[in-house]
XYZ file of C-alpha atoms in Angstrom:
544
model
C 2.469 10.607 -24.853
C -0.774 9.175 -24.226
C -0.511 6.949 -20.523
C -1.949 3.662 -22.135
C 0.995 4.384 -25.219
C 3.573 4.356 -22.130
C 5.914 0.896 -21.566
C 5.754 -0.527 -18.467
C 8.239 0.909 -16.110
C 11.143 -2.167 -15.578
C 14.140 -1.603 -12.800
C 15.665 -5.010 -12.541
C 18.996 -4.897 -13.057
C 21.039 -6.778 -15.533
C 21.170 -10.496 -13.973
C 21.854 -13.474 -15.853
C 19.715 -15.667 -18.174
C 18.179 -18.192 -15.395
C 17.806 -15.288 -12.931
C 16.019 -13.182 -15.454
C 13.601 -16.382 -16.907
C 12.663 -17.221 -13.244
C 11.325 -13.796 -12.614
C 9.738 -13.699 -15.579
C 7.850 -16.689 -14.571
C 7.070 -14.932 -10.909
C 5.534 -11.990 -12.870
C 2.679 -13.596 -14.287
C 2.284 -16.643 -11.486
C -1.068 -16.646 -9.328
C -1.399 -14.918 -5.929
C -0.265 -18.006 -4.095
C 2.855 -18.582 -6.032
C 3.898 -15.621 -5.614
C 3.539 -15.341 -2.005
C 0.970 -12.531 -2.194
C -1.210 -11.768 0.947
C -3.135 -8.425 0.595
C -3.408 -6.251 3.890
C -6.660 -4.848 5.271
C -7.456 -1.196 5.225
C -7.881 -0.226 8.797
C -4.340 -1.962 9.388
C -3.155 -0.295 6.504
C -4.191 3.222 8.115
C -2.628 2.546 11.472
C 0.945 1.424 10.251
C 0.766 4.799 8.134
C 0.268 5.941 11.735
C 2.303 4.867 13.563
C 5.068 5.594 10.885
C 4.159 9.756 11.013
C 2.639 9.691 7.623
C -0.313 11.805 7.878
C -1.710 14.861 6.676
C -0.275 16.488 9.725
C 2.850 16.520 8.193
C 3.831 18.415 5.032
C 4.444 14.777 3.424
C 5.765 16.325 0.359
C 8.983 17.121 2.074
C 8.990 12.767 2.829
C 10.218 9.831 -0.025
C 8.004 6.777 1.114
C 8.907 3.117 -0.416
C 6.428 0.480 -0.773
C 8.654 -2.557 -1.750
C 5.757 -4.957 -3.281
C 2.649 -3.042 -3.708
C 0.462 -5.948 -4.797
C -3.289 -4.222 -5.227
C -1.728 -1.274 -4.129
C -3.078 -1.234 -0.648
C -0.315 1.033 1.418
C 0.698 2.694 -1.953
C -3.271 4.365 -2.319
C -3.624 5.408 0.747
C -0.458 7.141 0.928
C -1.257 8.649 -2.061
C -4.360 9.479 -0.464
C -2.449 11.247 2.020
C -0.051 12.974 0.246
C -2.240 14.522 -1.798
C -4.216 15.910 0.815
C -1.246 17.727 2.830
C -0.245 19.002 -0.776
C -3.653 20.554 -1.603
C -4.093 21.866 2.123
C -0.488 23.669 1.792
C -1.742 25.479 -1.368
C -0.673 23.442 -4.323
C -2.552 22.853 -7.056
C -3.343 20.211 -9.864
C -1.070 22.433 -12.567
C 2.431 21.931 -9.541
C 1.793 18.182 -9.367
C 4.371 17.752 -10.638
C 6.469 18.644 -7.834
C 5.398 15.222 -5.961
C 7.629 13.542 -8.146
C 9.912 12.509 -5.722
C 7.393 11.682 -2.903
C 6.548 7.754 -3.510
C 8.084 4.931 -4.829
C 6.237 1.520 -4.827
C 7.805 -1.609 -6.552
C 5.705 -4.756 -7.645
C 6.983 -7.645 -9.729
C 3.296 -9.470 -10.769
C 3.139 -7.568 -14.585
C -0.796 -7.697 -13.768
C -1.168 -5.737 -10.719
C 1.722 -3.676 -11.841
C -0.516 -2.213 -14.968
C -3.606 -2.175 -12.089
C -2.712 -0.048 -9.720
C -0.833 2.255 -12.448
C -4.900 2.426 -13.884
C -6.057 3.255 -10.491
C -3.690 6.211 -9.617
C -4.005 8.218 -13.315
C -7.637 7.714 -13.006
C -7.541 9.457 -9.350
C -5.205 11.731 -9.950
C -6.976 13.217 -13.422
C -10.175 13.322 -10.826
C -8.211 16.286 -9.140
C -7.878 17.960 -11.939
C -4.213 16.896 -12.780
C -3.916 16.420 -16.966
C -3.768 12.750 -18.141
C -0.474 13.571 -19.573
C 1.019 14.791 -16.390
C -1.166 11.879 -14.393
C 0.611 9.490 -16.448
C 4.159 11.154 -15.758
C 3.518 10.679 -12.050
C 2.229 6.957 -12.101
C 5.111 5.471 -14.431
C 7.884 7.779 -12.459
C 6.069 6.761 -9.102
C 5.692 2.230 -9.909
C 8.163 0.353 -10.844
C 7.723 -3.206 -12.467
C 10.379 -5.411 -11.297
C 11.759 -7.428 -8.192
C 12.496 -5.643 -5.461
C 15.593 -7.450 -3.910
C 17.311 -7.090 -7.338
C 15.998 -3.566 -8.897
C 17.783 -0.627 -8.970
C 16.015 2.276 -7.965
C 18.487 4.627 -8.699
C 21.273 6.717 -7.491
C 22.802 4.592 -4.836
C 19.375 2.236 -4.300
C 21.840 -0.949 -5.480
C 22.225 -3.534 -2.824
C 25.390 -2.754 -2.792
C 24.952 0.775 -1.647
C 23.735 2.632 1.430
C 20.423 3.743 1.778
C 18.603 5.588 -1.331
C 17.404 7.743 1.243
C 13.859 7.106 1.559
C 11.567 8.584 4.783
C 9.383 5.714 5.008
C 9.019 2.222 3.968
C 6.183 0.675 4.558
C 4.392 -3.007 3.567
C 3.976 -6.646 3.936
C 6.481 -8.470 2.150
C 5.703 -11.854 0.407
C 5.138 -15.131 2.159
C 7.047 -17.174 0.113
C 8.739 -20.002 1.731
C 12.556 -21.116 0.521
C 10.636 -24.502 -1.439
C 8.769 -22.224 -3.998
C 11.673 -19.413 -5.020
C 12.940 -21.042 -7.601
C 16.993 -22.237 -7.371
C 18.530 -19.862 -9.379
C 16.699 -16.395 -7.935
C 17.348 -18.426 -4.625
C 20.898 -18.288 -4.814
C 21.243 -14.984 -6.636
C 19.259 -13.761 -3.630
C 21.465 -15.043 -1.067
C 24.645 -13.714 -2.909
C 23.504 -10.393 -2.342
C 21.785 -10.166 0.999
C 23.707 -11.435 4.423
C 21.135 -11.715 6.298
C 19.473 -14.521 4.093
C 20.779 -17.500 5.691
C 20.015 -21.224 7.116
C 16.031 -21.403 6.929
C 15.108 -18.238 6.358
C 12.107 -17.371 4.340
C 12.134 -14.292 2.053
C 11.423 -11.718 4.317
C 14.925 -11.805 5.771
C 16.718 -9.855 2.474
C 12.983 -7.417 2.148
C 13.908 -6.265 5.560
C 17.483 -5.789 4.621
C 17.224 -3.831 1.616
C 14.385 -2.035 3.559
C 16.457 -0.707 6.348
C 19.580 -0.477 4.047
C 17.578 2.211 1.822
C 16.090 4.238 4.726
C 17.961 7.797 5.134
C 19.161 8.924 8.614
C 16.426 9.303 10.680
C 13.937 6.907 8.011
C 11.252 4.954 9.470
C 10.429 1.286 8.540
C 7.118 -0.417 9.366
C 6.313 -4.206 8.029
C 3.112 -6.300 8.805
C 5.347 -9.796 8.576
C 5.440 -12.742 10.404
C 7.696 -12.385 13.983
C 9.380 -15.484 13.464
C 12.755 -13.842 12.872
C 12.919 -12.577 16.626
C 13.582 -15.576 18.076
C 14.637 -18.240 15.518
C 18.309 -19.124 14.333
C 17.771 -17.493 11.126
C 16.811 -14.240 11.934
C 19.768 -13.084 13.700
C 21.873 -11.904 11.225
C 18.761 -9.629 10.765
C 18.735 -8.864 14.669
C 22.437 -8.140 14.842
C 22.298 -5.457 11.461
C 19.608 -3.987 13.459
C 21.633 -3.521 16.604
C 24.651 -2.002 14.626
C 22.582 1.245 13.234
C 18.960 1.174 14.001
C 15.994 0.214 16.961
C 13.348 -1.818 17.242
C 10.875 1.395 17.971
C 7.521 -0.075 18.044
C 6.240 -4.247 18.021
C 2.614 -4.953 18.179
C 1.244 -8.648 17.967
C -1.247 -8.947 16.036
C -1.850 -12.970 16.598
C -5.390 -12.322 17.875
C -6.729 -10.442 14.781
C -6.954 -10.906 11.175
C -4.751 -8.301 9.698
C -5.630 -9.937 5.961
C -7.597 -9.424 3.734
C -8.148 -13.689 3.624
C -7.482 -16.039 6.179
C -3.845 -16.999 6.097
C -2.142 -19.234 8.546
C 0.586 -16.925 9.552
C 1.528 -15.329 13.239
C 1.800 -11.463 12.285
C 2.888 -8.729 13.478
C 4.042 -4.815 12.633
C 7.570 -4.060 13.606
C 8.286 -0.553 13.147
C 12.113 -0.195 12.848
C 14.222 3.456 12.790
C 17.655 4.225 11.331
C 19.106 5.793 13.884
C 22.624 6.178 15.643
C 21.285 7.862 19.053
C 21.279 5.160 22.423
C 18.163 2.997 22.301
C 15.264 4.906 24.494
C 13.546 0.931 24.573
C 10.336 0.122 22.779
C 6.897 0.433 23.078
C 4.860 -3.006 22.854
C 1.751 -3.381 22.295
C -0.111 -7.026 23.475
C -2.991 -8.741 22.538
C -5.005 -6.909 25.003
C -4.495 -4.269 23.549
C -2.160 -2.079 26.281
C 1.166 -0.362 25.857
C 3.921 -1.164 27.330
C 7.656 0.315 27.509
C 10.506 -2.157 27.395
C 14.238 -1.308 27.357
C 17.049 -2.499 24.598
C 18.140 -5.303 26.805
C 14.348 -7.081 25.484
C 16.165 -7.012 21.841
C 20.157 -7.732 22.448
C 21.821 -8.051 19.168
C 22.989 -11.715 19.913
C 20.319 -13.358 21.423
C 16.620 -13.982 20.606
C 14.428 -11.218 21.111
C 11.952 -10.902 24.346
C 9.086 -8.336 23.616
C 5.601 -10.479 24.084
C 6.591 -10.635 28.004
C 5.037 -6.821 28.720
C 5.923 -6.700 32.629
C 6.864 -10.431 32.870
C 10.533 -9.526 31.327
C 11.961 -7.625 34.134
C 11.132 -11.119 36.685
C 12.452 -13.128 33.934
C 16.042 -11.024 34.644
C 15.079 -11.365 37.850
C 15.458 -14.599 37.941
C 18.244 -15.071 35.226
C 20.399 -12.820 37.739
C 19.640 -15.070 40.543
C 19.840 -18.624 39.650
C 21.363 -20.935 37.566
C 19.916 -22.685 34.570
C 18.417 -26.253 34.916
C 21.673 -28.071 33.867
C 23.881 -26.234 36.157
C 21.643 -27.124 39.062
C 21.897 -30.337 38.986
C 19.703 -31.471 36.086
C 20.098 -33.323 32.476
C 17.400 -32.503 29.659
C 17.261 -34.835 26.373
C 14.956 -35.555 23.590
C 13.374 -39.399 22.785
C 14.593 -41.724 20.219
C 14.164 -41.037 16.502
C 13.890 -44.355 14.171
C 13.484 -42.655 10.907
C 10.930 -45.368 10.409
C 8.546 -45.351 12.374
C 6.009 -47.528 10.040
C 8.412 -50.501 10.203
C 10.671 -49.939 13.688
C 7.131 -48.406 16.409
C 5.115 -51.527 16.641
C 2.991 -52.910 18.705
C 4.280 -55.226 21.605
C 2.834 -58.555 19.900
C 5.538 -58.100 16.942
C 7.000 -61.760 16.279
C 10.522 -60.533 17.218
C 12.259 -61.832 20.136
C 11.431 -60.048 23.433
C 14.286 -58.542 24.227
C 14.289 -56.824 21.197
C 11.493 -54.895 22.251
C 11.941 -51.617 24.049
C 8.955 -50.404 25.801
C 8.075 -47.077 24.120
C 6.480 -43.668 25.383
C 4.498 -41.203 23.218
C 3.315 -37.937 23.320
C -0.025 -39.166 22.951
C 0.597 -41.597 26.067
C 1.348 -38.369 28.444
C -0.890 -35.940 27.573
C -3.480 -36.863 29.856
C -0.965 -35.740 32.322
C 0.148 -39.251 33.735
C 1.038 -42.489 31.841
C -1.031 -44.391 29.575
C 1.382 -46.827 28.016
C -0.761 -47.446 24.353
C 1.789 -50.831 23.968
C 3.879 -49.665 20.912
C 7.259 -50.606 21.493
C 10.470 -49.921 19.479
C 12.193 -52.210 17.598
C 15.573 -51.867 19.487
C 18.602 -52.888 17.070
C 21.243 -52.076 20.420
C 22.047 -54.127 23.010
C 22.497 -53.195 26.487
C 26.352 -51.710 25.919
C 24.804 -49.491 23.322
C 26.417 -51.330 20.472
C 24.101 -52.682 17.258
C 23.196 -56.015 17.853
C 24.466 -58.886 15.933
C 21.260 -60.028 13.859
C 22.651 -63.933 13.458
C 22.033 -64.116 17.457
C 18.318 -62.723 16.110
C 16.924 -65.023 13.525
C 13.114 -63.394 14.561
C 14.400 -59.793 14.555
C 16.568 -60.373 11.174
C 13.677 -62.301 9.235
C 11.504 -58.882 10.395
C 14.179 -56.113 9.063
C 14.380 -57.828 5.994
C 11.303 -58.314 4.830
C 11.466 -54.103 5.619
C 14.899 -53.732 4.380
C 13.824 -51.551 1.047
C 12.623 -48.629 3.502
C 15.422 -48.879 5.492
C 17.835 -48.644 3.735
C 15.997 -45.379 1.726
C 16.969 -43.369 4.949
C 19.960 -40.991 5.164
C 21.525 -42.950 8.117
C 21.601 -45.673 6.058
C 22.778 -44.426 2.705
C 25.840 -42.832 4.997
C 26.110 -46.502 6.592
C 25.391 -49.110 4.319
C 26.220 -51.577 6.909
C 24.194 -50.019 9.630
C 21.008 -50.231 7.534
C 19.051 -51.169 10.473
C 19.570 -48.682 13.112
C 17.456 -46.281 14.289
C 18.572 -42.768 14.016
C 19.558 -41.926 17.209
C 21.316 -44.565 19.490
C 19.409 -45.879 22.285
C 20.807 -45.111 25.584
C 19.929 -48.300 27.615
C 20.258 -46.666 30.913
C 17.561 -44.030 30.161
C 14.973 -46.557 30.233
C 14.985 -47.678 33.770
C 15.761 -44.023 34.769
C 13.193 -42.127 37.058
C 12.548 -39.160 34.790
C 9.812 -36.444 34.064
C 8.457 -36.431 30.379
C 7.454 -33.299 28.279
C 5.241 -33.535 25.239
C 7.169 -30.898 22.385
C 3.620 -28.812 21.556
C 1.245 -28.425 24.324
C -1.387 -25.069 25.033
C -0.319 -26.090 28.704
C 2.720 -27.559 30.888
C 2.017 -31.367 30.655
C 5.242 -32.981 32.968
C 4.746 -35.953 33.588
C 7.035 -38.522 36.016
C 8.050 -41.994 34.896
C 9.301 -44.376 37.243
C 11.474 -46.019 35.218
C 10.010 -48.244 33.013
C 9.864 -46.580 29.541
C 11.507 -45.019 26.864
C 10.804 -41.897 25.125
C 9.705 -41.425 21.387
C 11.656 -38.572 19.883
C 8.584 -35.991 20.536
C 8.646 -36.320 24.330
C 11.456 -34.398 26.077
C 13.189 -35.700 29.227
C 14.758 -34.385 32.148
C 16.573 -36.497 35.213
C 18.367 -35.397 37.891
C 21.010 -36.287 40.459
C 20.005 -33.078 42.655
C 16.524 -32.145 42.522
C 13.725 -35.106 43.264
C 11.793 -35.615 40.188
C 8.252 -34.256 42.557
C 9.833 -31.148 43.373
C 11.243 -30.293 40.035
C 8.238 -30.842 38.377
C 6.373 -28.713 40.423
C 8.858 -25.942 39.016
C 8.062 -27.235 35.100
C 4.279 -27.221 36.095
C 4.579 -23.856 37.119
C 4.142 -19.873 35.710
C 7.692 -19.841 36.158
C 8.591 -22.733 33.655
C 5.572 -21.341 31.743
C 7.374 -17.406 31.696
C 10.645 -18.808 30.430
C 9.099 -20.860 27.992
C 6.579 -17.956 26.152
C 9.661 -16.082 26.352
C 12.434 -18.060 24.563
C 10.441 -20.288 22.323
C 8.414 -19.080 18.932
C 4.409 -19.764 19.168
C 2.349 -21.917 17.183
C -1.134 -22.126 15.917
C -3.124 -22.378 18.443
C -1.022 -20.442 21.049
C 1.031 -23.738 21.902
C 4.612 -23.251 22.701
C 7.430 -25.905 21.691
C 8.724 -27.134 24.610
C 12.295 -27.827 23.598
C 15.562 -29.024 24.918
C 17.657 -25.756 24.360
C 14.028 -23.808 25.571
C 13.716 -26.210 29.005
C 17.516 -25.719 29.572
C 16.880 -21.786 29.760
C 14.724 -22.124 32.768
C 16.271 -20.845 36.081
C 16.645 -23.072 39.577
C 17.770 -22.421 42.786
C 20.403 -25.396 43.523
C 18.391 -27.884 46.123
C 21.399 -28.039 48.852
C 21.316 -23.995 48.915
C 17.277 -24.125 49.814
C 15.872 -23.493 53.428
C 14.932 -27.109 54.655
C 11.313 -25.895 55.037
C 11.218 -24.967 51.250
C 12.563 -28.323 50.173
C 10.322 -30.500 51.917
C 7.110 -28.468 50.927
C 8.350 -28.899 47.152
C 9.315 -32.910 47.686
C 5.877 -33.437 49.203
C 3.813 -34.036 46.066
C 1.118 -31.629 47.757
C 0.034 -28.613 45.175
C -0.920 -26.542 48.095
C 2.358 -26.721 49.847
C 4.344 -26.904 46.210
C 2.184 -22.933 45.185
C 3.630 -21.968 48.651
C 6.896 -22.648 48.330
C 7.462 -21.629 45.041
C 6.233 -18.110 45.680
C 8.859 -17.939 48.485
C 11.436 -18.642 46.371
C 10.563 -17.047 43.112
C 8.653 -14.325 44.391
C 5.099 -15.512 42.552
């Protein structure tokens, strides 16, 4: 049969109507709808690798998996590869056919499918091989079809172990949940465990992945790293702790690793199936340097810990010594949240009556590094018990709310309390206000704390932290410093930009000594406001 004569190759299984209509749809969308970002060369060579495919090895014996192939990218190359150990071992264009088994690479997008299918005949009847054979090879080798839902024979099903497969290797879609569309979405989720909450749809490519690797298989994806750290990736991070390791990470932040610019924070994870204790793994930073960490930088219940390089072991360091903020003596909490900002943050000349005013901090006041009030207060609908005001006693503040009363009520809070219409989300706690606190900005490149006296309140993306133990100079002096800093790269994800979100369940990690416990010497350098004496004392105690 003549290769252009040949059908396309399809492995998706049987799935109902909706399922089957909404892939159909995904196989002939654009590159964007589809997720697909294409990898570039030199990154494709050094995840082949660091995987052990090379010519070194008598590759023929291996079964490598690309799961999307897209222009082919990984799937050429290792082609490239494998064809080189075979002809270097002896074989020959008319025993081709014995590499068969030796690749598999699955691509739903009909287009690139047919493609890359060109692209390998075409270099494969350059060596000689016969068109006929060529063809064999290329249709046996691609599959057209999705990969969470195809079967790729003998016991490749989801709902088998691994199809025993050497290597798999790629970059899965970035798709996010909004553009999958609601019935793939939920046959996906049916199928895969670790697809749950917020989790985009690399979660279930990194299942099946590692599900189809054979004893001793190899996995290596350039993907995103947001799944070591958030609430959604540990399901993945506990099915990795039950039968494989986290061999090699490598952050790849401060390079392109695309082919385009895409807003992303990559990285290659190389993952192995394998029962044997966990030797630690090797990390490689932005610089550029390796480093060795051991299994306790990935525990299977807790977010993982592998950017640190030599920071992690102080980190334990300190995690073994002291207790976290809260236990020492300290309360962290997040600013108010109207859900309407437009009509309830106004400026302080609103024609409501005064009391109904509450004095109101933003991010954008702080981030000089001290206050600088911009006058926008909140339109406060609880009085000073923290009960909702009655708004006869408020002719002013009723007229206001409303004339806004259409947008208000549009809000969730509202639809779930029709007669609280006009609250804000979150309750205003009227002591907070005249509490002595120190404010945190939730994105910043660099620690901005920042005390207030006692005369503001916080907008909901400014953190705050009181205490009854610490004085407010002395703890911030801790938040200003590398330690806060340490704790902070280490337990919260990183943004564009290489800001960190400085969260409540992030600032509640950090570690303190409790204030009674410290040497009087210590405690006065720290309460003194100085920086000098603050650096000194904090490397005494923390061991900077």
């Amino acid at each position: 049969m003549d290769y252009a004569e040949r059908p396309p190759r399809d492995a998706l299984t049987l799935v109902r109507p909706e399922v089957h209509d909404a892939l159909e749809g995904l196989s002939r969308a654009g590159a964007e709808d589809r997720g697909a970002v294409f990898t570039r060369p030199e990154v494709v060579r050094r995840m082949l690798d660091w995987l052990g495919y090379t010519p070194e090895h008598d590759l023929r014996g291996f079964r490598l998996l690309e799961p999307c192939f897209g222009g082919g990218e990984f799937l050429l190359e290792a082609l490239e590869r494998l064809l080189a150990a075979h002809f270097d071992r002896g074989g020959s264009a008319r025993n081709a056919d014995g590499l068969e088994g030796c690749l598999r690479g699955v691509e739903l997008h009909r287009e690139s499918h047919g493609q890359v299918i060109h692209k390998v005949i075409n270099r494969l009847a350059k060596l000689g091989i016969t068109r006929r054979l060529a063809a064999h090879l290329a249709h046996t080798w691609l599959v057209q079809g999705d990969f969470l839902l195809a079967d790729l024979g003998g016991n490749g099903s989801p709902a088998h172990g691994g199809a025993g497969f050497t290597h798999v290797v790629g970059n899965p879609p970035y798709l996010r949940l909004e553009r999958v569309p609601p019935a793939l979405l939920a046959e996906y989720r049916r199928r895969y465990p670790t697809f749950r909450h917020r989790a985009d749809l690399y979660v279930p490519f990194f299942e099946r992945g590692l599900r189809l690797l054979a004893p001793g298989g190899r996995l290596a994806y350039l993907c995103t790293d947001r799944w070591m750290k958030n609430r959604y990736g540990q399901p993945l991070r506990r099915l990795i702790a039950e039968g494989y390791r986290l061999e090699r990470y490598a952050d790849l932040k401060g390079e392109q690793p695309f082919q385009h610019a895409v807003t992303a924070y990559p990285a290659v994870t190389v993952i192995t199936r394998a029962e044997e204790p966990h030797p630690g793994t090797e990390v490689a930073g932005r610089e550029g340097r390796w480093v060795r960490v051991g299994p306790e930088a990935t525990p299977p219940d807790g977010p993982w810990l592998l950017e640190l390089g030599a920071g992690f072991e102080r980190l334990r360091e300190w995690e073994r010594r002291f207790p976290a903020l809260e236990e020492a003596g300290c309360r962290v909490g997040i600013g108010v949240a109207s859900g309407a900002d437009a009509v309830l943050v106004r400026p302080a000349d609103l024609d409501v009556e005064e009391d109904r005013k509450l004095p109101l901090l933003l991010a954008a006041d702080v981030r000089s590094g001290s206050v600088a009030w911009s006058g926008r207060v909140l339109v406060n609908p609880f009085d000073a018990e923290g009960r909702l005001v009655d708004l006869a006693r408020y002719p002013r503040l009723r007229a206001y709310l409303e004339a806004h009363r259409p947008a208000l009520e549009r809000r969730y809070v509202a639809r779930k309390r029709p007669e609280q219409w006009f609250r804000t989300l979150d309750r205003v706690d009227p002591a907070l206000r005249h509490t002595p606190k120190l404010l945190i900005p939730d994105l910043a490149g660099r620690p901005i704390v920042v005390l207030e006296e006692g005369r503001y309140y916080p907008h909901h993306n400014l953190y705050w932290v009181t205490s009854s133990a610490w004085p407010l100079p002395a703890l911030q002096a801790v938040l200003r410093s590398p330690v806060a800093a340490l704790f902070v790269r280490a337990y919260s994800v990183e943004m564009r930009g290489g800001y960190h979100r400085y969260q409540a369940q992030t600032l509640r990690r950090i570690r303190l000594p409790r204030w009674p416990e410290l040497p009087e010497e210590i405690r006065r350098d720290l309460a003194s406001g100085a920086a000098r004496l603050q650096q000194r004392a904090l490397a005494r105690v923390y061991g900077l």
